[in-house]
mmCIF file of C-alpha atoms in Angstrom:
data_model
loop_
_atom_site.group_PDB
_atom_site.id
_atom_site.type_symbol
_atom_site.label_atom_id
_atom_site.label_comp_id
_atom_site.label_asym_id
_atom_site.label_seq_id
_atom_site.Cartn_x
_atom_site.Cartn_y
_atom_site.Cartn_z
ATOM 1 C CA UNK Q 1 0.000 0.000 0.000
ATOM 2 C CA UNK Q 2 1.308 3.451 -0.879
ATOM 3 C CA UNK Q 3 0.642 6.775 0.772
ATOM 4 C CA UNK Q 4 -0.903 8.387 -2.300
ATOM 5 C CA UNK Q 5 -3.497 7.451 -4.891
ATOM 6 C CA UNK Q 6 -2.699 9.130 -8.183
ATOM 7 C CA UNK Q 7 -4.063 9.088 -11.709
ATOM 8 C CA UNK Q 8 -2.713 6.421 -14.009
ATOM 9 C CA UNK Q 9 -3.693 3.562 -16.287
ATOM 10 C CA UNK Q 10 -7.385 2.767 -16.758
ATOM 11 C CA UNK Q 11 -6.702 -0.980 -17.218
ATOM 12 C CA UNK Q 12 -8.747 -2.968 -14.709
ATOM 13 C CA UNK Q 13 -6.715 -4.601 -11.936
ATOM 14 C CA UNK Q 14 -6.571 -8.391 -11.798
ATOM 15 C CA UNK Q 15 -8.557 -8.541 -8.566
ATOM 16 C CA UNK Q 16 -12.075 -7.199 -8.167
ATOM 17 C CA UNK Q 17 -12.486 -4.234 -5.800
ATOM 18 C CA UNK Q 18 -13.842 -4.740 -2.297
ATOM 19 C CA UNK Q 19 -17.554 -4.632 -1.674
ATOM 20 C CA UNK Q 20 -18.481 -0.973 -1.229
ATOM 21 C CA UNK Q 21 -20.582 -0.058 1.782
ATOM 22 C CA UNK Q 22 -22.907 2.902 1.214
ATOM 23 C CA UNK Q 23 -25.382 4.133 3.799
ATOM 24 C CA UNK Q 24 -28.805 5.392 2.726
ATOM 25 C CA UNK Q 25 -30.015 8.812 3.797
ATOM 26 C CA UNK Q 26 -29.031 12.476 3.441
ATOM 27 C CA UNK Q 27 -25.850 12.578 5.545
ATOM 28 C CA UNK Q 28 -23.126 14.184 3.414
ATOM 29 C CA UNK Q 29 -20.716 11.270 3.874
ATOM 30 C CA UNK Q 30 -23.444 8.790 2.915
ATOM 31 C CA UNK Q 31 -24.273 10.766 -0.221
ATOM 32 C CA UNK Q 32 -20.608 10.923 -1.146
ATOM 33 C CA UNK Q 33 -20.121 7.188 -0.555
ATOM 34 C CA UNK Q 34 -23.005 6.424 -2.922
ATOM 35 C CA UNK Q 35 -21.677 8.792 -5.583
ATOM 36 C CA UNK Q 36 -18.178 7.321 -5.504
ATOM 37 C CA UNK Q 37 -19.555 3.777 -5.447
ATOM 38 C CA UNK Q 38 -21.563 4.499 -8.594
ATOM 39 C CA UNK Q 39 -18.434 5.825 -10.316
ATOM 40 C CA UNK Q 40 -16.424 2.777 -9.271
ATOM 41 C CA UNK Q 41 -19.084 0.457 -10.716
ATOM 42 C CA UNK Q 42 -19.006 2.504 -13.911
ATOM 43 C CA UNK Q 43 -15.264 1.882 -14.241
ATOM 44 C CA UNK Q 44 -15.254 -1.692 -12.968
ATOM 45 C CA UNK Q 45 -18.547 -3.606 -13.356
ATOM 46 C CA UNK Q 46 -17.236 -6.285 -11.008
ATOM 47 C CA UNK Q 47 -17.702 -3.902 -8.084
ATOM 48 C CA UNK Q 48 -20.606 -4.544 -5.727
ATOM 49 C CA UNK Q 49 -22.406 -1.969 -3.598
ATOM 50 C CA UNK Q 50 -24.480 -2.779 -0.518
ATOM 51 C CA UNK Q 51 -25.994 -0.897 2.377
ATOM 52 C CA UNK Q 52 -24.771 -1.845 5.865
ATOM 53 C CA UNK Q 53 -27.972 -3.793 6.513
ATOM 54 C CA UNK Q 54 -26.893 -6.149 3.726
ATOM 55 C CA UNK Q 55 -23.637 -7.139 5.399
ATOM 56 C CA UNK Q 56 -25.108 -10.314 6.865
ATOM 57 C CA UNK Q 57 -25.427 -11.702 3.346
ATOM 58 C CA UNK Q 58 -21.657 -11.445 2.706
ATOM 59 C CA UNK Q 59 -19.507 -14.494 3.416
ATOM 60 C CA UNK Q 60 -16.964 -13.874 6.177
ATOM 61 C CA UNK Q 61 -13.627 -12.805 4.743
ATOM 62 C CA UNK Q 62 -15.144 -10.776 1.882
ATOM 63 C CA UNK Q 63 -13.130 -7.534 1.608
ATOM 64 C CA UNK Q 64 -15.164 -4.369 2.137
ATOM 65 C CA UNK Q 65 -14.571 -0.633 1.946
ATOM 66 C CA UNK Q 66 -16.377 1.857 4.171
ATOM 67 C CA UNK Q 67 -16.580 5.644 4.414
ATOM 68 C CA UNK Q 68 -16.292 6.428 8.079
ATOM 69 C CA UNK Q 69 -17.293 9.188 10.434
ATOM 70 C CA UNK Q 70 -18.481 8.402 13.936
ATOM 71 C CA UNK Q 71 -21.823 10.162 13.387
ATOM 72 C CA UNK Q 72 -22.663 7.819 10.507
ATOM 73 C CA UNK Q 73 -21.898 4.562 12.309
ATOM 74 C CA UNK Q 74 -23.407 5.093 15.735
ATOM 75 C CA UNK Q 75 -25.174 7.396 18.141
ATOM 76 C CA UNK Q 76 -21.882 7.969 19.970
ATOM 77 C CA UNK Q 77 -18.188 7.512 19.139
ATOM 78 C CA UNK Q 78 -18.089 4.510 21.443
ATOM 79 C CA UNK Q 79 -21.044 2.795 19.758
ATOM 80 C CA UNK Q 80 -19.603 3.554 16.331
ATOM 81 C CA UNK Q 81 -16.250 2.067 17.354
ATOM 82 C CA UNK Q 82 -17.919 -1.169 18.441
ATOM 83 C CA UNK Q 83 -19.754 -1.430 15.105
ATOM 84 C CA UNK Q 84 -16.614 -0.853 13.020
ATOM 85 C CA UNK Q 85 -14.520 -3.240 15.131
ATOM 86 C CA UNK Q 86 -17.138 -5.972 14.708
ATOM 87 C CA UNK Q 87 -17.185 -5.338 10.956
ATOM 88 C CA UNK Q 88 -13.390 -5.609 10.758
ATOM 89 C CA UNK Q 89 -13.384 -8.898 12.675
ATOM 90 C CA UNK Q 90 -15.594 -10.420 9.977
ATOM 91 C CA UNK Q 91 -14.202 -8.713 6.852
ATOM 92 C CA UNK Q 92 -10.849 -7.320 5.684
ATOM 93 C CA UNK Q 93 -11.597 -3.607 5.837
ATOM 94 C CA UNK Q 94 -10.323 -0.509 4.079
ATOM 95 C CA UNK Q 95 -11.697 2.885 5.057
ATOM 96 C CA UNK Q 96 -11.968 6.463 3.942
ATOM 97 C CA UNK Q 97 -11.966 8.686 7.019
ATOM 98 C CA UNK Q 98 -14.080 11.847 7.102
ATOM 99 C CA UNK Q 99 -14.481 14.613 9.714
ATOM 100 C CA UNK Q 100 -11.082 13.921 11.263
ATOM 101 C CA UNK Q 101 -10.922 14.986 14.940
ATOM 102 C CA UNK Q 102 -9.494 18.404 15.734
ATOM 103 C CA UNK Q 103 -9.665 21.297 18.175
ATOM 104 C CA UNK Q 104 -13.159 22.387 17.162
ATOM 105 C CA UNK Q 105 -14.602 19.128 18.570
ATOM 106 C CA UNK Q 106 -14.272 20.622 22.062
ATOM 107 C CA UNK Q 107 -12.830 19.356 25.313
ATOM 108 C CA UNK Q 108 -15.464 16.647 25.812
ATOM 109 C CA UNK Q 109 -15.793 15.206 22.316
ATOM 110 C CA UNK Q 110 -12.239 15.579 21.030
ATOM 111 C CA UNK Q 111 -10.765 12.732 23.175
ATOM 112 C CA UNK Q 112 -13.742 10.492 22.404
ATOM 113 C CA UNK Q 113 -13.468 11.107 18.675
ATOM 114 C CA UNK Q 114 -9.690 10.558 18.759
ATOM 115 C CA UNK Q 115 -10.300 7.203 20.443
ATOM 116 C CA UNK Q 116 -12.864 6.280 17.787
ATOM 117 C CA UNK Q 117 -10.547 7.044 14.871
ATOM 118 C CA UNK Q 118 -7.660 5.228 16.560
ATOM 119 C CA UNK Q 119 -9.847 2.124 16.866
ATOM 120 C CA UNK Q 120 -10.824 2.373 13.183
ATOM 121 C CA UNK Q 121 -7.276 2.644 11.842
ATOM 122 C CA UNK Q 122 -6.120 -0.188 14.106
ATOM 123 C CA UNK Q 123 -8.876 -2.387 12.682
ATOM 124 C CA UNK Q 124 -8.416 -1.405 9.020
ATOM 125 C CA UNK Q 125 -6.044 -2.858 6.445
ATOM 126 C CA UNK Q 126 -5.864 0.432 4.564
ATOM 127 C CA UNK Q 127 -6.667 4.048 5.376
ATOM 128 C CA UNK Q 128 -7.547 6.896 3.002
ATOM 129 C CA UNK Q 129 -8.514 10.524 3.567
ATOM 130 C CA UNK Q 130 -9.640 13.352 1.301
ATOM 131 C CA UNK Q 131 -6.695 15.726 1.713
ATOM 132 C CA UNK Q 132 -3.072 15.935 2.735
ATOM 133 C CA UNK Q 133 -4.337 18.328 5.415
ATOM 134 C CA UNK Q 134 -6.369 15.507 6.961
ATOM 135 C CA UNK Q 135 -3.425 13.129 6.718
ATOM 136 C CA UNK Q 136 -1.418 15.663 8.729
ATOM 137 C CA UNK Q 137 -4.278 16.056 11.220
ATOM 138 C CA UNK Q 138 -4.264 12.321 11.925
ATOM 139 C CA UNK Q 139 -0.639 12.570 13.039
ATOM 140 C CA UNK Q 140 -1.115 15.860 14.889
ATOM 141 C CA UNK Q 141 -4.092 14.458 16.802
ATOM 142 C CA UNK Q 142 -2.080 11.345 17.734
ATOM 143 C CA UNK Q 143 -4.483 9.112 15.821
ATOM 144 C CA UNK Q 144 -2.228 7.558 13.170
ATOM 145 C CA UNK Q 145 1.143 8.343 11.639
ATOM 146 C CA UNK Q 146 1.395 5.375 9.272
ATOM 147 C CA UNK Q 147 0.643 5.171 5.554
ATOM 148 C CA UNK Q 148 -2.464 7.042 4.444
ATOM 149 C CA UNK Q 149 -3.712 7.381 0.864
ATOM 150 C CA UNK Q 150 -5.061 10.762 -0.238
ATOM 151 C CA UNK Q 151 -7.986 10.866 -2.671
ATOM 152 C CA UNK Q 152 -9.263 14.473 -2.831
ATOM 153 C CA UNK Q 153 -12.962 15.196 -2.910
ATOM 154 C CA UNK Q 154 -13.863 15.252 -6.601
ATOM 155 C CA UNK Q 155 -15.566 18.125 -8.388
ATOM 156 C CA UNK Q 156 -17.411 17.863 -11.695
ATOM 157 C CA UNK Q 157 -18.598 21.077 -13.306
ATOM 158 C CA UNK Q 158 -22.319 21.482 -13.885
ATOM 159 C CA UNK Q 159 -23.403 22.522 -17.394
ATOM 160 C CA UNK Q 160 -22.223 26.048 -18.175
ATOM 161 C CA UNK Q 161 -25.033 28.577 -17.798
ATOM 162 C CA UNK Q 162 -25.012 32.377 -17.883
ATOM 163 C CA UNK Q 163 -24.328 33.917 -14.496
ATOM 164 C CA UNK Q 164 -27.577 35.203 -12.971
ATOM 165 C CA UNK Q 165 -27.830 38.771 -11.668
ATOM 166 C CA UNK Q 166 -26.188 38.911 -8.227
ATOM 167 C CA UNK Q 167 -28.684 39.141 -5.386
ATOM 168 C CA UNK Q 168 -26.650 41.496 -3.211
ATOM 169 C CA UNK Q 169 -25.902 39.001 -0.424
ATOM 170 C CA UNK Q 170 -22.880 37.324 1.101
ATOM 171 C CA UNK Q 171 -23.552 33.576 1.115
ATOM 172 C CA UNK Q 172 -22.331 30.685 3.264
ATOM 173 C CA UNK Q 173 -23.199 27.180 2.098
ATOM 174 C CA UNK Q 174 -23.999 24.151 4.210
ATOM 175 C CA UNK Q 175 -25.252 23.298 7.675
ATOM 176 C CA UNK Q 176 -25.158 26.132 10.205
ATOM 177 C CA UNK Q 177 -23.089 25.469 13.326
ATOM 178 C CA UNK Q 178 -20.627 27.548 15.364
ATOM 179 C CA UNK Q 179 -17.273 27.792 13.619
ATOM 180 C CA UNK Q 180 -18.655 27.207 10.099
ATOM 181 C CA UNK Q 181 -17.749 30.760 9.081
ATOM 182 C CA UNK Q 182 -21.095 32.526 9.315
ATOM 183 C CA UNK Q 183 -19.835 34.970 11.952
ATOM 184 C CA UNK Q 184 -16.836 35.847 9.799
ATOM 185 C CA UNK Q 185 -19.070 36.325 6.767
ATOM 186 C CA UNK Q 186 -21.396 38.575 8.785
ATOM 187 C CA UNK Q 187 -18.508 40.695 10.057
ATOM 188 C CA UNK Q 188 -17.176 41.070 6.518
ATOM 189 C CA UNK Q 189 -20.643 42.005 5.227
ATOM 190 C CA UNK Q 190 -21.042 44.678 7.906
ATOM 191 C CA UNK Q 191 -17.586 46.116 7.203
ATOM 192 C CA UNK Q 192 -18.172 46.057 3.440
ATOM 193 C CA UNK Q 193 -21.617 47.633 3.677
ATOM 194 C CA UNK Q 194 -23.454 44.565 2.341
ATOM 195 C CA UNK Q 195 -26.946 44.465 3.909
ATOM 196 C CA UNK Q 196 -27.762 40.766 3.401
ATOM 197 C CA UNK Q 197 -26.335 37.395 4.381
ATOM 198 C CA UNK Q 198 -27.672 34.151 2.912
ATOM 199 C CA UNK Q 199 -27.487 30.982 4.997
ATOM 200 C CA UNK Q 200 -27.704 28.354 2.281
ATOM 201 C CA UNK Q 201 -28.954 25.398 4.276
ATOM 202 C CA UNK Q 202 -30.403 24.688 7.691
ATOM 203 C CA UNK Q 203 -29.153 24.492 11.244
ATOM 204 C CA UNK Q 204 -27.133 21.398 12.063
ATOM 205 C CA UNK Q 205 -28.851 19.137 14.590
ATOM 206 C CA UNK Q 206 -28.768 20.777 18.000
ATOM 207 C CA UNK Q 207 -27.862 24.230 16.672
ATOM 208 C CA UNK Q 208 -31.246 25.805 15.887
ATOM 209 C CA UNK Q 209 -30.806 28.122 18.863
ATOM 210 C CA UNK Q 210 -27.373 29.178 17.619
ATOM 211 C CA UNK Q 211 -28.890 30.050 14.244
ATOM 212 C CA UNK Q 212 -31.641 32.114 15.880
ATOM 213 C CA UNK Q 213 -29.018 33.993 17.915
ATOM 214 C CA UNK Q 214 -27.020 34.630 14.737
ATOM 215 C CA UNK Q 215 -30.059 36.128 13.006
ATOM 216 C CA UNK Q 216 -30.598 38.427 16.002
ATOM 217 C CA UNK Q 217 -26.940 39.531 16.016
ATOM 218 C CA UNK Q 218 -27.136 40.271 12.312
ATOM 219 C CA UNK Q 219 -30.325 42.308 12.723
ATOM 220 C CA UNK Q 220 -28.678 44.344 15.485
ATOM 221 C CA UNK Q 221 -25.857 45.108 13.021
ATOM 222 C CA UNK Q 222 -28.312 46.160 10.323
ATOM 223 C CA UNK Q 223 -27.978 43.009 8.222
ATOM 224 C CA UNK Q 224 -30.914 40.910 7.028
ATOM 225 C CA UNK Q 225 -30.428 37.125 7.080
ATOM 226 C CA UNK Q 226 -32.114 34.714 4.688
ATOM 227 C CA UNK Q 227 -32.145 31.068 5.790
ATOM 228 C CA UNK Q 228 -33.054 28.849 2.856
ATOM 229 C CA UNK Q 229 -33.494 25.651 4.845
ATOM 230 C CA UNK Q 230 -32.993 22.360 3.032
ATOM 231 C CA UNK Q 231 -33.227 22.595 -0.771
ATOM 232 C CA UNK Q 232 -32.874 19.835 -3.344
ATOM 233 C CA UNK Q 233 -29.732 19.835 -5.470
ATOM 234 C CA UNK Q 234 -31.137 21.813 -8.387
ATOM 235 C CA UNK Q 235 -32.760 24.449 -6.202
ATOM 236 C CA UNK Q 236 -29.652 24.870 -4.064
ATOM 237 C CA UNK Q 237 -27.434 25.200 -7.124
ATOM 238 C CA UNK Q 238 -29.704 27.899 -8.548
ATOM 239 C CA UNK Q 239 -29.841 29.759 -5.235
ATOM 240 C CA UNK Q 240 -26.074 29.541 -4.696
ATOM 241 C CA UNK Q 241 -25.307 30.778 -8.194
ATOM 242 C CA UNK Q 242 -27.358 33.911 -7.473
ATOM 243 C CA UNK Q 243 -25.404 34.863 -4.333
ATOM 244 C CA UNK Q 244 -23.330 37.996 -4.873
ATOM 245 C CA UNK Q 245 -20.324 36.844 -2.842
ATOM 246 C CA UNK Q 246 -19.735 33.183 -1.879
ATOM 247 C CA UNK Q 247 -17.597 32.866 1.253
ATOM 248 C CA UNK Q 248 -15.747 29.951 2.850
ATOM 249 C CA UNK Q 249 -14.482 30.909 6.323
ATOM 250 C CA UNK Q 250 -14.428 27.710 8.421
ATOM 251 C CA UNK Q 251 -12.414 28.137 11.601
ATOM 252 C CA UNK Q 252 -11.526 24.460 11.483
ATOM 253 C CA UNK Q 253 -11.932 22.251 8.430
ATOM 254 C CA UNK Q 254 -11.349 18.599 7.640
ATOM 255 C CA UNK Q 255 -12.331 18.489 3.953
ATOM 256 C CA UNK Q 256 -14.951 20.842 2.585
ATOM 257 C CA UNK Q 257 -17.884 19.575 0.572
ATOM 258 C CA UNK Q 258 -19.260 23.122 0.444
ATOM 259 C CA UNK Q 259 -16.077 24.355 -1.250
ATOM 260 C CA UNK Q 260 -16.374 21.557 -3.801
ATOM 261 C CA UNK Q 261 -20.015 22.461 -4.436
ATOM 262 C CA UNK Q 262 -19.275 26.152 -5.017
ATOM 263 C CA UNK Q 263 -16.553 25.241 -7.508
ATOM 264 C CA UNK Q 264 -18.774 22.723 -9.303
ATOM 265 C CA UNK Q 265 -21.424 25.406 -9.764
ATOM 266 C CA UNK Q 266 -18.886 27.675 -11.435
ATOM 267 C CA UNK Q 267 -18.227 29.941 -8.473
ATOM 268 C CA UNK Q 268 -14.792 30.971 -7.234
ATOM 269 C CA UNK Q 269 -15.541 31.569 -3.552
ATOM 270 C CA UNK Q 270 -13.572 33.854 -1.277
ATOM 271 C CA UNK Q 271 -11.863 31.305 0.963
ATOM 272 C CA UNK Q 272 -10.097 32.355 4.151
ATOM 273 C CA UNK Q 273 -6.665 30.806 3.985
ATOM 274 C CA UNK Q 274 -5.683 27.732 5.917
ATOM 275 C CA UNK Q 275 -3.749 24.590 5.070
ATOM 276 C CA UNK Q 276 -6.715 22.948 3.348
ATOM 277 C CA UNK Q 277 -7.639 26.017 1.295
ATOM 278 C CA UNK Q 278 -4.057 26.331 0.089
ATOM 279 C CA UNK Q 279 -4.047 22.645 -0.875
ATOM 280 C CA UNK Q 280 -7.262 22.991 -2.884
ATOM 281 C CA UNK Q 281 -6.003 26.164 -4.575
ATOM 282 C CA UNK Q 282 -2.988 24.181 -5.756
ATOM 283 C CA UNK Q 283 -5.138 21.237 -6.903
ATOM 284 C CA UNK Q 284 -7.540 23.434 -8.906
ATOM 285 C CA UNK Q 285 -5.785 26.714 -9.747
ATOM 286 C CA UNK Q 286 -8.087 29.630 -10.431
ATOM 287 C CA UNK Q 287 -11.217 28.057 -8.942
ATOM 288 C CA UNK Q 288 -11.139 29.858 -5.585
ATOM 289 C CA UNK Q 289 -9.790 33.110 -4.171
ATOM 290 C CA UNK Q 290 -7.622 32.476 -1.077
ATOM 291 C CA UNK Q 291 -7.975 35.421 1.296
ATOM 292 C CA UNK Q 292 -6.093 36.417 4.430
ATOM 293 C CA UNK Q 293 -8.498 36.660 7.395
ATOM 294 C CA UNK Q 294 -8.009 40.390 7.861
ATOM 295 C CA UNK Q 295 -8.636 41.021 4.141
ATOM 296 C CA UNK Q 296 -12.027 39.302 3.888
ATOM 297 C CA UNK Q 297 -14.075 42.509 4.159
ATOM 298 C CA UNK Q 298 -12.080 44.301 1.470
ATOM 299 C CA UNK Q 299 -12.332 41.247 -0.799
ATOM 300 C CA UNK Q 300 -16.107 41.148 -0.261
ATOM 301 C CA UNK Q 301 -16.278 44.809 -1.195
ATOM 302 C CA UNK Q 302 -14.236 44.163 -4.324
ATOM 303 C CA UNK Q 303 -16.372 41.180 -5.338
ATOM 304 C CA UNK Q 304 -19.541 43.239 -5.036
ATOM 305 C CA UNK Q 305 -17.992 45.877 -7.305
ATOM 306 C CA UNK Q 306 -16.690 43.277 -9.778
ATOM 307 C CA UNK Q 307 -19.029 40.254 -9.792
ATOM 308 C CA UNK Q 308 -16.827 38.378 -12.270
ATOM 309 C CA UNK Q 309 -14.236 37.834 -9.540
ATOM 310 C CA UNK Q 310 -16.303 35.030 -8.039
ATOM 311 C CA UNK Q 311 -16.825 33.029 -11.258
ATOM 312 C CA UNK Q 312 -13.990 30.823 -12.484
ATOM 313 C CA UNK Q 313 -15.118 29.684 -15.967
ATOM 314 C CA UNK Q 314 -12.869 26.584 -15.862
ATOM 315 C CA UNK Q 315 -14.167 23.457 -17.604
ATOM 316 C CA UNK Q 316 -13.366 20.628 -17.311
ATOM 317 C CA UNK Q 317 -12.195 20.790 -13.731
ATOM 318 C CA UNK Q 318 -9.195 18.844 -12.428
ATOM 319 C CA UNK Q 319 -9.951 15.666 -10.456
ATOM 320 C CA UNK Q 320 -13.566 14.738 -11.085
ATOM 321 C CA UNK Q 321 -15.520 11.755 -9.806
ATOM 322 C CA UNK Q 322 -14.135 9.372 -12.424
ATOM 323 C CA UNK Q 323 -10.591 10.383 -11.405
ATOM 324 C CA UNK Q 324 -11.382 9.703 -7.759
ATOM 325 C CA UNK Q 325 -12.953 6.328 -8.574
ATOM 326 C CA UNK Q 326 -9.923 5.374 -10.652
ATOM 327 C CA UNK Q 327 -7.618 6.361 -7.811
ATOM 328 C CA UNK Q 328 -9.529 4.087 -5.455
ATOM 329 C CA UNK Q 329 -9.370 1.165 -7.888
ATOM 330 C CA UNK Q 330 -5.601 1.514 -8.192
ATOM 331 C CA UNK Q 331 -5.189 1.846 -4.439
ATOM 332 C CA UNK Q 332 -7.203 -1.294 -3.707
ATOM 333 C CA UNK Q 333 -5.263 -3.163 -6.410
ATOM 334 C CA UNK Q 334 -2.031 -2.499 -4.530
ATOM 335 C CA UNK Q 335 -2.952 -5.188 -2.059
ATOM 336 C CA UNK Q 336 -5.980 -4.119 -0.008
ATOM 337 C CA UNK Q 337 -8.558 -6.247 -1.778
#
C-alpha cells in the first residue's frame, strides 16, 4: 500500500475491488459514498455496492470498503467504534476517514473522537482521507502516523449557464453550526456595507438556537439574514449561483464539501486561507480566491464591485468523480482487496 493514490492507467486490476458499503439517507458522507460507489461500478462492473444492513449476506472474509465518520456509524463515538470493530473482525476492511478529529470538537468530544478514529485505523487494512491536510491532522491528533492514501474530494462542473444577476448578499453554504464561518461572513458584510447574508442550508442538529441567535446579532448590526433551509440539489445550485459573494471561512476544516459544491457550480468563492484552502487552490488553480483573514471585508467589497471575480469559468475541472474512482481502484489493487 502506498501513501498516495494518483491518476494512471485505466486498465482494470486483476482482482475485483472490495464490496463498497454505502449508507442510505441524506448525511453528506453517505451521499458521497453512494456517488463514488456508482463511479467505481461505472469503471469496474465487477464492483458490488451494498448498504450496511446487507452485510449479513456477505460471506466472512469478503473484503469491504467503508466511508467512516463516527456520526454515521453510531449514536456515539463509542457505539460507532464497536460497530466498526465488529465489521473488521468479519471482513478485511479498508476505510476512507471523514471529519477527522481536531480542536473544534471541544474538550469533551475531542478525546472520544480521537479514540474512535484510533480504533478504526487499528482495525483497518488500509486508510484513506480526502486531503493531505487531513493526513497531517491524523498525526497531529495522535491518531495515526502510518501510511495514508489521499484521494481528494472530486468536483465535476455542472453545465455552463449564464451567471444570474447577483442578489446582493454574502452567502455561506452548508449546515449552520458555530465555527462554520457565518460569523466571519457577517462581520465582513457589515464592514463592506453589504446588507444581506444568505445561509444556504439549515441548522445542524442541535444548533437551531445558535442560528436564531445569529439572526438576532445580524439584525442588530443592520444586516438581514435569509435562511433557505434544506433545498434539493437543483434548487440549491440555482440559489447559490445567485449569491453575490460566496464565502468559505471555516475556523476548522477537515475536507470541505461546500467548497467543492461552489466550484462545481462555477463559483470561485472567497476562501479564508488555511492549510486545506491552500491545498485545494494548488489542486484546482483559479477556482477559488484564497484570502487572508483580515482582508475578507475588502475582498467582499471588491467582489460586489466586480461580480466576475467570483466566477472561475474553468471546464473541465481537475480531479472529477471518475478520477477519484480510478484512484480508489488503483489503491485497492495495490494489495488491499
